[in-house]
Tab-separated table of C-alpha atoms and ligand atoms in Angstrom:
chain	number	residue	atom	x	y	z
M	154	MET	CA	14.626	68.174	-95.150
M	155	ALA	CA	13.402	68.844	-98.830
M	156	LYS	CA	12.697	65.107	-99.012
M	157	LYS	CA	10.149	65.489	-96.212
M	158	LEU	CA	8.308	68.285	-97.672
M	159	VAL	CA	7.885	66.375	-100.670
M	160	LYS	CA	6.464	63.567	-98.630
M	161	SER	CA	4.169	65.667	-96.937
M	162	ARG	CA	2.865	67.545	-100.367
M	163	ARG	CA	1.979	64.251	-101.556
M	164	GLN	CA	0.250	63.090	-98.556
M	165	PHE	CA	-1.762	66.370	-98.881
M	166	LEU	CA	-2.906	65.892	-102.178
M	167	GLN	CA	-3.804	62.562	-101.613
M	168	THR	CA	-5.976	63.804	-98.475
M	169	THR	CA	-7.867	66.127	-100.664
M	170	ALA	CA	-8.623	63.413	-103.331
M	171	LEU	CA	-10.130	61.192	-100.625
M	172	GLY	CA	-11.982	64.189	-99.053
M	173	SER	CA	-10.661	63.104	-95.966
M	174	ALA	CA	-9.174	64.985	-92.942
M	175	PHE	CA	-5.753	63.663	-92.858
M	176	ALA	CA	-3.053	66.506	-92.960
M	177	SER	CA	0.167	67.237	-94.082
M	178	PHE	CA	2.525	68.561	-91.476
M	179	SER	CA	2.183	72.686	-91.101
M	180	LEU	CA	3.562	73.291	-87.706
M	181	PRO	CA	2.245	76.758	-87.316
M	182	LEU	CA	-1.081	75.400	-87.405
M	183	ILE	CA	-0.576	73.909	-84.222
M	184	ALA	CA	-1.625	76.665	-81.490
M	185	ALA	CA	1.082	77.117	-79.124
M	186	GLN	CA	0.727	79.696	-76.236
M	187	LYS	CA	2.140	83.161	-77.234
M	188	ALA	CA	5.745	84.258	-75.943
M	189	ALA	CA	4.996	87.632	-75.323
M	190	ASP	CA	5.690	87.541	-71.463
M	191	PHE	CA	8.368	84.633	-71.581
M	192	THR	CA	10.845	86.641	-69.775
M	193	ALA	CA	8.809	88.645	-67.153
M	194	ASN	CA	8.457	85.716	-64.659
M	195	LEU	CA	11.471	83.614	-64.724
M	196	PRO	CA	10.154	80.285	-63.081
M	197	GLU	CA	11.011	79.599	-59.302
M	198	SER	CA	13.300	76.730	-60.303
M	199	MET	CA	15.892	78.978	-61.887
M	200	ARG	CA	16.124	80.977	-58.414
M	201	GLN	CA	17.008	77.909	-56.297
M	202	ALA	CA	19.834	75.054	-56.147
M	203	GLY	CA	18.394	71.696	-57.466
M	204	LYS	CA	18.002	68.475	-55.540
M	205	PRO	CA	21.140	66.592	-54.956
M	206	PHE	CA	22.362	63.338	-56.896
M	207	SER	CA	20.435	60.104	-56.431
M	208	ASN	CA	21.797	56.459	-56.497
M	209	TYR	CA	18.832	55.391	-58.810
M	210	GLY	CA	16.755	57.727	-60.896
M	211	GLN	CA	12.990	57.769	-60.147
M	212	PRO	CA	10.331	59.598	-62.551
M	213	SER	CA	9.546	63.240	-62.073
M	214	PRO	CA	6.808	63.070	-59.418
M	215	TYR	CA	4.618	65.121	-61.510
M	216	GLU	CA	4.358	61.731	-63.594
M	217	LYS	CA	3.058	59.871	-60.657
M	218	ASP	CA	-0.203	58.978	-62.431
M	219	ILE	CA	1.765	57.234	-65.144
M	220	ILE	CA	1.205	53.615	-63.905
M	221	ARG	CA	0.640	50.037	-64.571
M	222	TRP	CA	-2.990	49.359	-63.538
M	223	ILE	CA	-3.470	46.325	-61.488
M	224	ALA	CA	-6.173	43.662	-61.763
M	225	ALA	CA	-5.654	41.128	-58.870
M	226	ASN	CA	-7.477	37.975	-58.569
M	227	GLN	CA	-9.071	37.997	-54.879
M	228	ASP	CA	-9.637	34.702	-54.589
M	229	MET	CA	-6.152	33.494	-55.720
M	230	PRO	CA	-3.152	35.635	-54.071
M	231	GLY	CA	-0.473	36.666	-56.630
M	232	ASN	CA	-2.648	35.838	-59.354
M	233	GLY	CA	-3.465	38.574	-61.854
M	234	VAL	CA	-2.105	41.396	-64.245
M	235	SER	CA	-1.190	44.647	-64.523
M	236	TRP	CA	-1.581	46.216	-67.642
M	237	SER	CA	0.974	49.094	-69.443
M	238	PRO	CA	-0.202	52.370	-69.756
M	239	LEU	CA	0.242	52.449	-73.620
M	240	HIS	CA	-1.775	55.352	-73.799
M	241	GLU	CA	0.611	57.346	-71.645
M	242	LEU	CA	3.899	56.373	-73.502
M	243	GLN	CA	6.039	57.336	-76.606
M	244	GLY	CA	8.501	55.799	-78.983
M	245	THR	CA	8.562	51.953	-78.947
M	246	ILE	CA	10.598	51.058	-75.785
M	247	THR	CA	8.494	50.083	-72.436
M	248	PRO	CA	10.479	51.198	-69.254
M	249	ASN	CA	11.002	48.866	-67.055
M	250	GLY	CA	8.957	49.984	-64.305
M	251	LEU	CA	5.853	49.968	-66.665
M	252	HIS	CA	6.235	46.855	-68.427
M	253	TYR	CA	3.118	44.692	-67.909
M	254	GLU	CA	2.636	42.087	-65.442
M	255	ARG	CA	1.121	38.569	-65.377
M	256	HIS	CA	1.815	36.302	-62.307
M	257	HIS	CA	0.053	33.131	-61.970
M	258	ASN	CA	1.601	32.832	-58.348
M	259	GLY	CA	3.106	36.224	-57.404
M	260	VAL	CA	6.720	37.319	-57.671
M	261	PRO	CA	9.222	34.917	-56.088
M	262	ASP	CA	12.233	36.147	-53.992
M	263	ILE	CA	15.299	34.529	-55.983
M	264	ASP	CA	18.714	34.799	-54.758
M	265	PRO	CA	21.017	34.943	-58.109
M	266	ALA	CA	23.966	33.603	-56.207
M	267	THR	CA	22.020	30.121	-55.505
M	268	HIS	CA	19.747	29.873	-58.348
M	269	GLN	CA	20.304	27.077	-60.836
M	270	LEU	CA	19.000	26.519	-64.234
M	271	LEU	CA	18.997	22.568	-64.994
M	272	ILE	CA	19.234	20.990	-68.713
M	273	ASP	CA	18.071	17.370	-68.743
M	274	GLY	CA	15.572	14.668	-70.268
M	275	LEU	CA	16.808	13.675	-73.734
M	276	VAL	CA	19.892	15.244	-73.812
M	277	GLU	CA	23.596	13.630	-73.889
M	278	GLN	CA	24.687	15.285	-70.897
M	279	PRO	CA	22.650	16.663	-68.191
M	280	LEU	CA	23.973	20.174	-67.532
M	281	SER	CA	23.330	22.695	-64.901
M	282	PHE	CA	24.369	26.347	-64.769
M	283	SER	CA	24.629	29.048	-62.052
M	284	ILE	CA	23.936	32.792	-62.952
M	285	GLU	CA	27.735	33.633	-62.878
M	286	THR	CA	28.397	30.563	-65.527
M	287	LEU	CA	25.833	32.208	-67.795
M	288	LYS	CA	27.130	35.517	-67.900
M	289	ARG	CA	30.482	34.077	-69.248
M	290	TYR	CA	28.847	32.712	-72.467
M	291	PRO	CA	28.468	35.155	-75.420
M	292	GLN	CA	25.515	37.281	-75.260
M	293	THR	CA	23.001	38.866	-77.556
M	294	SER	CA	20.635	41.512	-77.454
M	295	ARG	CA	16.867	41.669	-79.154
M	296	ILE	CA	14.202	44.355	-78.976
M	297	CYS	CA	10.896	42.346	-78.914
M	298	PHE	CA	7.350	42.689	-77.793
M	299	ILE	CA	5.869	39.995	-75.017
M	300	GLU	CA	2.165	39.996	-75.361
M	301	CYS	CA	-0.290	37.954	-73.278
M	302	GLY	CA	-2.252	35.638	-74.987
M	303	GLY	CA	-5.212	36.988	-73.190
M	304	ASN	CA	-4.233	40.558	-73.987
M	305	SER	CA	-7.506	42.593	-75.348
M	306	ASN	CA	-9.753	39.547	-74.101
M	307	SER	CA	-12.508	42.323	-73.453
M	308	GLY	CA	-13.061	42.622	-77.377
M	309	TRP	CA	-14.882	39.393	-77.157
M	310	ARG	CA	-17.392	40.469	-75.040
M	311	ASN	CA	-20.993	41.626	-76.806
M	312	ILE	CA	-20.468	45.521	-75.251
M	313	PRO	CA	-17.228	47.367	-76.032
M	314	ILE	CA	-15.492	47.823	-73.041
M	315	GLN	CA	-14.608	51.684	-71.839
M	316	SER	CA	-11.218	51.475	-70.750
M	317	SER	CA	-8.185	53.439	-71.878
M	318	ALA	CA	-6.140	51.880	-74.796
M	319	GLY	CA	-3.429	50.751	-72.414
M	320	TYR	CA	-5.819	49.156	-69.641
M	321	ALA	CA	-7.647	47.187	-72.486
M	322	HIS	CA	-4.709	46.371	-74.739
M	323	GLY	CA	-1.494	46.729	-72.698
M	324	LEU	CA	-0.750	42.967	-71.889
M	325	VAL	CA	1.989	43.702	-74.426
M	326	SER	CA	5.338	45.595	-73.909
M	327	ASN	CA	8.498	45.897	-75.703
M	328	ALA	CA	12.283	45.646	-74.523
M	329	GLU	CA	15.475	44.982	-75.198
M	330	TRP	CA	16.246	41.620	-73.870
M	331	THR	CA	19.639	40.762	-73.290
M	332	GLY	CA	21.251	37.017	-72.555
M	333	VAL	CA	22.420	33.966	-73.656
M	334	PRO	CA	21.051	32.423	-76.721
M	335	LEU	CA	19.698	29.012	-75.708
M	336	SER	CA	20.841	27.077	-78.827
M	337	TYR	CA	24.163	27.159	-77.144
M	338	LEU	CA	23.364	25.547	-74.124
M	339	LEU	CA	21.301	23.076	-75.837
M	340	GLN	CA	24.024	22.058	-78.063
M	341	GLU	CA	26.543	21.745	-75.301
M	342	ALA	CA	23.979	19.329	-73.307
M	343	GLY	CA	23.794	17.648	-76.732
M	344	ILE	CA	20.250	16.853	-77.980
M	345	LYS	CA	19.221	13.356	-78.701
M	346	PRO	CA	17.385	12.887	-82.147
M	347	GLU	CA	13.924	11.654	-80.473
M	348	ALA	CA	13.513	15.046	-78.588
M	349	LYS	CA	10.749	17.229	-79.837
M	350	TRP	CA	9.637	19.355	-77.197
M	351	VAL	CA	11.440	20.825	-74.042
M	352	ILE	CA	9.335	21.378	-70.964
M	353	ALA	CA	10.177	24.705	-69.415
M	354	GLU	CA	9.739	24.867	-65.461
M	355	ALA	CA	9.837	27.742	-63.230
M	356	ALA	CA	10.653	28.459	-59.865
M	357	ASP	CA	7.649	30.358	-58.774
M	358	GLY	CA	4.786	29.145	-56.193
M	359	ALA	CA	2.987	26.241	-58.322
M	360	SER	CA	5.909	25.778	-60.594
M	361	LEU	CA	4.612	26.743	-63.781
M	362	ASN	CA	5.480	24.679	-66.663
M	363	ILE	CA	4.658	24.857	-70.284
M	364	SER	CA	5.945	22.705	-73.786
M	365	ILE	CA	7.892	24.324	-76.263
M	366	PRO	CA	8.790	22.995	-79.633
M	367	ILE	CA	12.341	22.525	-79.542
M	368	GLU	CA	12.883	24.385	-83.230
M	369	LYS	CA	11.885	27.422	-81.438
M	370	LEU	CA	14.380	27.202	-78.657
M	371	LEU	CA	17.002	26.302	-81.353
M	372	ASP	CA	15.786	29.098	-83.629
M	373	ASP	CA	15.757	32.415	-81.496
M	374	ALA	CA	15.378	31.857	-77.801
M	375	ILE	CA	17.165	33.813	-75.248
M	376	LEU	CA	17.972	33.179	-71.814
M	377	ALA	CA	17.422	36.739	-70.432
M	378	LEU	CA	19.460	38.318	-67.974
M	379	TYR	CA	19.108	41.854	-68.683
M	380	GLN	CA	16.089	44.399	-69.525
M	381	ASN	CA	16.598	47.488	-71.208
M	382	GLY	CA	20.333	47.336	-70.112
M	383	GLU	CA	19.687	46.508	-66.571
M	384	ARG	CA	19.245	43.432	-64.608
M	385	LEU	CA	15.602	42.095	-65.049
M	386	ARG	CA	12.967	43.315	-62.752
M	387	PRO	CA	11.634	40.855	-60.417
M	388	GLU	CA	8.344	41.054	-61.562
M	389	ASN	CA	9.538	40.450	-65.139
M	390	GLY	CA	11.361	37.060	-64.068
M	391	TYR	CA	14.699	37.942	-62.063
M	392	PRO	CA	17.145	36.475	-62.292
M	393	LEU	CA	16.512	34.449	-65.436
M	394	ARG	CA	13.888	34.368	-68.141
M	395	LEU	CA	13.106	32.655	-71.376
M	396	VAL	CA	12.273	35.244	-74.162
M	397	LEU	CA	10.741	33.598	-77.483
M	398	PRO	CA	10.141	36.686	-79.774
M	399	GLY	CA	6.853	36.850	-81.335
M	400	TRP	CA	5.544	34.247	-79.166
M	401	GLU	CA	2.565	34.473	-76.705
M	402	GLY	CA	3.373	35.295	-72.956
M	403	ILE	CA	3.108	32.237	-71.259
M	404	VAL	CA	6.048	30.420	-73.344
M	405	ASN	CA	8.340	33.160	-71.920
M	406	VAL	CA	8.677	31.636	-68.627
M	407	LYS	CA	9.942	33.656	-66.016
M	408	TRP	CA	11.996	32.741	-63.070
M	409	LEU	CA	13.336	29.864	-65.396
M	410	ARG	CA	15.019	26.895	-63.271
M	411	GLN	CA	14.688	24.000	-65.872
M	412	LEU	CA	14.263	22.756	-69.173
M	413	ARG	CA	13.469	18.868	-69.809
M	414	LEU	CA	13.723	17.701	-73.492
M	415	THR	CA	10.820	15.425	-74.339
M	416	ASP	CA	9.428	13.748	-77.167
M	417	THR	CA	5.835	14.835	-76.377
M	418	PRO	CA	4.223	17.840	-74.713
M	419	VAL	CA	3.673	17.790	-71.049
M	420	MET	CA	-0.253	18.967	-71.217
M	421	SER	CA	-0.209	21.137	-68.346
M	422	ARG	CA	-2.886	23.489	-67.335
M	423	ASP	CA	-1.709	26.479	-68.862
M	424	GLU	CA	-1.765	24.571	-72.590
M	425	THR	CA	-4.927	22.463	-72.053
M	426	ALA	CA	-7.512	24.275	-69.756
M	427	GLN	CA	-5.841	27.884	-70.361
M	428	TYR	CA	-4.460	29.477	-73.691
M	429	THR	CA	-6.516	27.549	-76.027
M	430	ASP	CA	-9.113	28.597	-78.063
M	431	LEU	CA	-12.829	27.345	-78.132
M	432	MET	CA	-13.656	27.387	-82.015
M	433	PRO	CA	-17.440	27.817	-83.039
M	434	ASP	CA	-17.446	24.001	-84.162
M	435	GLY	CA	-17.018	23.387	-80.770
M	436	SER	CA	-13.154	22.135	-81.018
M	437	ALA	CA	-10.190	23.894	-79.108
M	438	ARG	CA	-7.459	25.104	-80.737
M	439	GLN	CA	-4.181	24.439	-78.913
M	440	PHE	CA	-0.595	25.696	-79.341
M	441	SER	CA	-1.462	28.986	-81.216
M	442	PHE	CA	2.103	30.335	-80.118
M	443	ILE	CA	2.739	33.031	-82.975
M	444	MET	CA	0.848	36.344	-82.086
M	445	ASP	CA	-0.991	37.575	-85.298
M	446	ALA	CA	-0.619	41.272	-86.295
M	447	LYS	CA	-2.173	43.923	-84.289
M	448	SER	CA	-2.348	47.912	-84.285
M	449	LEU	CA	-3.839	50.337	-81.570
M	450	ILE	CA	-4.057	53.856	-81.856
M	451	THR	CA	-2.573	55.153	-78.608
M	452	SER	CA	-3.495	58.967	-79.133
M	453	PRO	CA	-6.327	60.202	-79.761
M	454	SER	CA	-7.583	57.341	-77.612
M	455	LEU	CA	-10.463	57.049	-74.981
M	456	GLY	CA	-10.279	59.098	-71.841
M	457	MET	CA	-8.737	62.041	-74.115
M	458	HIS	CA	-10.765	65.066	-75.032
M	459	LEU	CA	-10.483	67.145	-78.031
M	460	SER	CA	-12.547	69.900	-78.257
M	461	ASP	CA	-10.534	72.747	-76.302
M	462	ASN	CA	-8.529	73.418	-79.294
M	463	PRO	CA	-9.552	72.044	-82.696
M	464	GLY	CA	-7.126	71.817	-85.483
M	465	ILE	CA	-4.252	69.529	-86.007
M	466	TYR	CA	-3.929	66.442	-84.164
M	467	GLN	CA	-1.359	63.657	-84.152
M	468	VAL	CA	-2.843	60.158	-84.612
M	469	THR	CA	-0.023	57.986	-83.208
M	470	GLY	CA	-0.199	54.451	-82.240
M	471	LEU	CA	1.487	50.847	-82.132
M	472	ALA	CA	1.902	47.969	-84.364
M	473	TRP	CA	3.256	44.539	-83.829
M	474	SER	CA	3.533	40.945	-85.472
M	475	GLY	CA	4.817	37.633	-84.033
M	476	ARG	CA	5.426	36.704	-87.632
M	477	GLY	CA	7.829	39.609	-88.421
M	478	LYS	CA	8.121	43.158	-89.399
M	479	ILE	CA	5.067	45.698	-90.069
M	480	THR	CA	4.874	46.732	-93.544
M	481	ARG	CA	2.263	48.863	-93.239
M	482	VAL	CA	-0.290	50.898	-90.865
M	483	GLU	CA	-3.462	52.334	-92.634
M	484	VAL	CA	-5.452	54.798	-90.648
M	485	SER	CA	-9.241	55.610	-91.020
M	486	ASP	CA	-11.290	58.347	-89.785
M	487	ASP	CA	-14.811	57.336	-91.306
M	488	SER	CA	-15.193	53.528	-89.701
M	489	GLY	CA	-13.180	52.108	-92.604
M	490	GLU	CA	-14.783	53.657	-95.417
M	491	SER	CA	-11.252	55.200	-96.656
M	492	TRP	CA	-7.894	54.819	-95.402
M	493	LEU	CA	-4.652	56.356	-95.722
M	494	ASP	CA	-1.276	55.063	-94.912
M	495	ALA	CA	0.732	56.396	-91.708
M	496	GLU	CA	4.374	56.824	-91.418
M	497	LEU	CA	6.319	54.028	-90.137
M	498	GLN	CA	8.462	55.412	-87.563
M	499	GLU	CA	12.266	53.878	-87.741
M	500	PRO	CA	13.483	51.447	-86.294
M	501	ILE	CA	11.238	48.944	-87.726
M	502	LEU	CA	12.080	45.709	-86.099
M	503	ASP	CA	11.306	41.938	-86.692
M	504	LYS	CA	8.648	41.066	-83.891
M	505	ALA	CA	8.714	44.320	-82.029
M	506	PHE	CA	6.392	47.436	-81.586
M	507	THR	CA	6.940	50.041	-84.649
M	508	ARG	CA	5.029	53.462	-83.935
M	509	PHE	CA	3.085	54.886	-86.812
M	510	ASN	CA	2.128	58.720	-87.129
M	511	LEU	CA	-0.465	60.500	-89.299
M	512	PRO	CA	-0.991	63.843	-88.835
M	513	TRP	CA	-5.160	64.397	-88.556
M	514	GLN	CA	-7.499	67.691	-88.627
M	515	TRP	CA	-10.466	67.711	-86.210
M	516	GLN	CA	-12.425	70.636	-86.686
M	517	GLY	CA	-15.592	69.132	-84.551
M	518	GLN	CA	-16.848	66.469	-86.866
M	519	TYR	CA	-17.920	63.163	-86.057
M	520	ALA	CA	-15.118	60.590	-86.494
M	521	VAL	CA	-14.564	56.889	-86.099
M	522	LEU	CA	-10.449	56.496	-85.761
M	523	GLN	CA	-9.210	53.028	-86.641
M	524	SER	CA	-5.928	51.736	-87.624
M	525	ARG	CA	-4.915	48.062	-89.478
M	526	ALA	CA	-1.704	46.702	-89.761
M	527	THR	CA	-0.081	44.414	-92.340
M	528	ASP	CA	2.940	42.403	-91.628
M	529	ASP	CA	5.664	41.158	-94.103
M	530	SER	CA	4.215	37.533	-94.265
M	531	GLY	CA	1.008	39.471	-95.993
M	532	TYR	CA	-1.098	38.815	-92.981
M	533	VAL	CA	-3.455	41.904	-92.420
M	534	GLN	CA	-5.136	42.618	-89.059
M	535	PRO	CA	-8.908	41.747	-89.157
M	536	SER	CA	-11.998	43.750	-88.653
M	537	ARG	CA	-13.765	42.654	-85.486
M	538	GLU	CA	-16.672	41.558	-87.746
M	539	ALA	CA	-14.197	39.349	-89.632
M	540	LEU	CA	-12.421	37.627	-86.390
M	541	VAL	CA	-15.726	37.012	-84.962
M	542	ALA	CA	-17.279	35.531	-88.036
M	543	ASN	CA	-13.948	33.168	-88.201
M	544	ARG	CA	-13.850	32.529	-84.674
M	545	GLY	CA	-16.930	32.796	-82.952
M	546	THR	CA	-18.012	34.701	-79.735
M	547	ASP	CA	-16.965	31.928	-77.238
M	548	GLY	CA	-13.236	32.829	-77.498
M	549	PHE	CA	-11.298	34.158	-74.639
M	550	PHE	CA	-7.767	34.490	-75.950
M	551	HIS	CA	-5.867	35.634	-78.991
M	552	TYR	CA	-8.287	38.774	-79.820
M	553	ASN	CA	-6.449	41.054	-82.344
M	554	ALA	CA	-9.121	42.804	-84.463
M	555	ILE	CA	-8.961	46.596	-85.373
M	556	VAL	CA	-9.999	48.774	-82.548
M	557	SER	CA	-12.056	51.692	-83.199
M	558	TRP	CA	-12.376	55.185	-81.304
M	559	GLU	CA	-15.450	57.282	-81.796
M	560	VAL	CA	-14.597	60.779	-81.988
M	561	THR	CA	-18.047	62.728	-80.604
M	562	GLU	CA	-18.739	66.228	-81.852
M	563	GLU	CA	-17.831	67.305	-78.340
M	564	GLY	CA	-14.337	66.163	-78.613
M	565	ASP	CA	-15.283	63.147	-75.932
M	566	ILE	CA	-13.742	59.648	-77.184
M	567	ASN	CA	-15.579	56.346	-76.690
M	568	HIS	CA	-14.626	52.582	-77.726
M	569	VAL	CA	-17.339	51.600	-80.241
M	570	TYR	CA	-18.157	48.178	-82.291
M	571	PRO	CA	-18.839	50.101	-85.654
M	572	PHE	CA	-20.934	47.119	-87.066
O	675	MTE	N1	7.175	31.436	-64.042
O	675	MTE	C1	6.409	31.815	-64.811
O	675	MTE	N2	6.406	32.453	-66.032
O	675	MTE	C2	5.767	33.086	-66.414
O	675	MTE	C3	4.109	33.438	-65.902
O	675	MTE	C4	4.107	32.873	-64.546
O	675	MTE	O1	3.120	33.280	-63.810
O	675	MTE	N3	5.063	32.475	-63.956
O	675	MTE	N4	3.361	34.300	-66.488
O	675	MTE	C5	3.341	33.892	-68.077
O	675	MTE	C6	2.403	34.687	-68.627
O	675	MTE	S1	0.766	34.285	-68.833
O	675	MTE	C7	2.733	35.849	-69.363
O	675	MTE	S2	1.570	36.871	-70.453
O	675	MTE	C8	4.170	36.568	-69.494
O	675	MTE	C9	3.828	37.984	-68.676
O	675	MTE	O2	5.429	38.622	-68.476
O	675	MTE	P1	5.756	39.860	-67.815
O	675	MTE	O3	5.084	39.390	-66.541
O	675	MTE	O4	7.095	39.899	-67.881
O	675	MTE	O5	4.947	40.829	-68.397
O	675	MTE	O6	4.952	35.534	-68.576
O	675	MTE	C10	4.833	34.273	-68.481
O	675	MTE	N5	5.752	33.548	-67.921
O	676	MO	MO1	-0.315	35.350	-70.472
């Protein structure tokens, strides 16, 4: 406790020096409703017997508006995305029902009793595994994010899109994945020396296939059976998916049915026509697997309104990096003129969401709130200006620039490009 006070005090002093509005924690300043008539009217719920038990719990009906926002492709049934409502969530774990979705061909209905995984190609001995067999191998758990390479792609547009934080940047979610380390199975099959790539193939509609360098699969790939403690949700790959921590969504193949070891990539649609980056010189960048560091203020953010109650607000958000751990998140309220370090909430995990927090004084002044993440490789999240200078404006994938929320004097929040 004493330690915390000292820390807050230092932040307060730093705040004064910068003349900025970031405040120390001083809870009594946050106006709460007076409790004078607390006992006068006991709530209705205390005078009734509650509802009975349920076999599988659901969120409160009062939370019915906390949903994934769906953008389905009208011309191609089963193709589209649904965004995770990051602006409505707290902590770092995405509940299974709100994990973002990206399907190229809808969600297949797969019976785990008959599903098989085949490992073949450049192996000593092709092997096939049922789900029951896989469950007999030692399993490991890993909390990590999965992010679509197309997440935040509206950032490439010339005009800032006015969508909520999650509905512009929520093609990323963070879960605890549990399953069998893939290295066990590859070693059991026996890797031939020529094998450099693995073509992962799925059991959905157009049997999505994608090439993955074998080193990554031997390093930390998981054949996931469980998601946040329960079996995978159908939309996230039931009964079996590949999880490649820190690597872009497309290589995290859902409904996995085959891994074929080869000496060259297969050059499939999703690694040539899609998920590549057109660069300013006209060349295309391919196989940009690692997701660069990124951060996002989830509150206050677009769609929220501040003016009813000026005073202290908690600036909070998420940061993550495909290269490793988040080491620092800085927050600015003046379009990046000055920055203060936010508190990083424990646990700070490798290739996983890290939550940051910083108390902020808002007394009706105009402000532009931004967050900037740094990871343990030393990589610093770029400004939009810097990203565009490096990558041009013809890109579509892999957008990770700083996001700016303008707070008006009325307390409305808009998305802006400050430069
Ligand atoms: N079989 C299969 N795997 C797939 C996809 C798919 O459409 N089919 N989409 C990929 C893409 S582009 C992403 S971003 C992630 C999305 O995973 P999620 O739906 O569990 O969030 O899965 C990847 N794996
Ligand atoms: Mo994706």
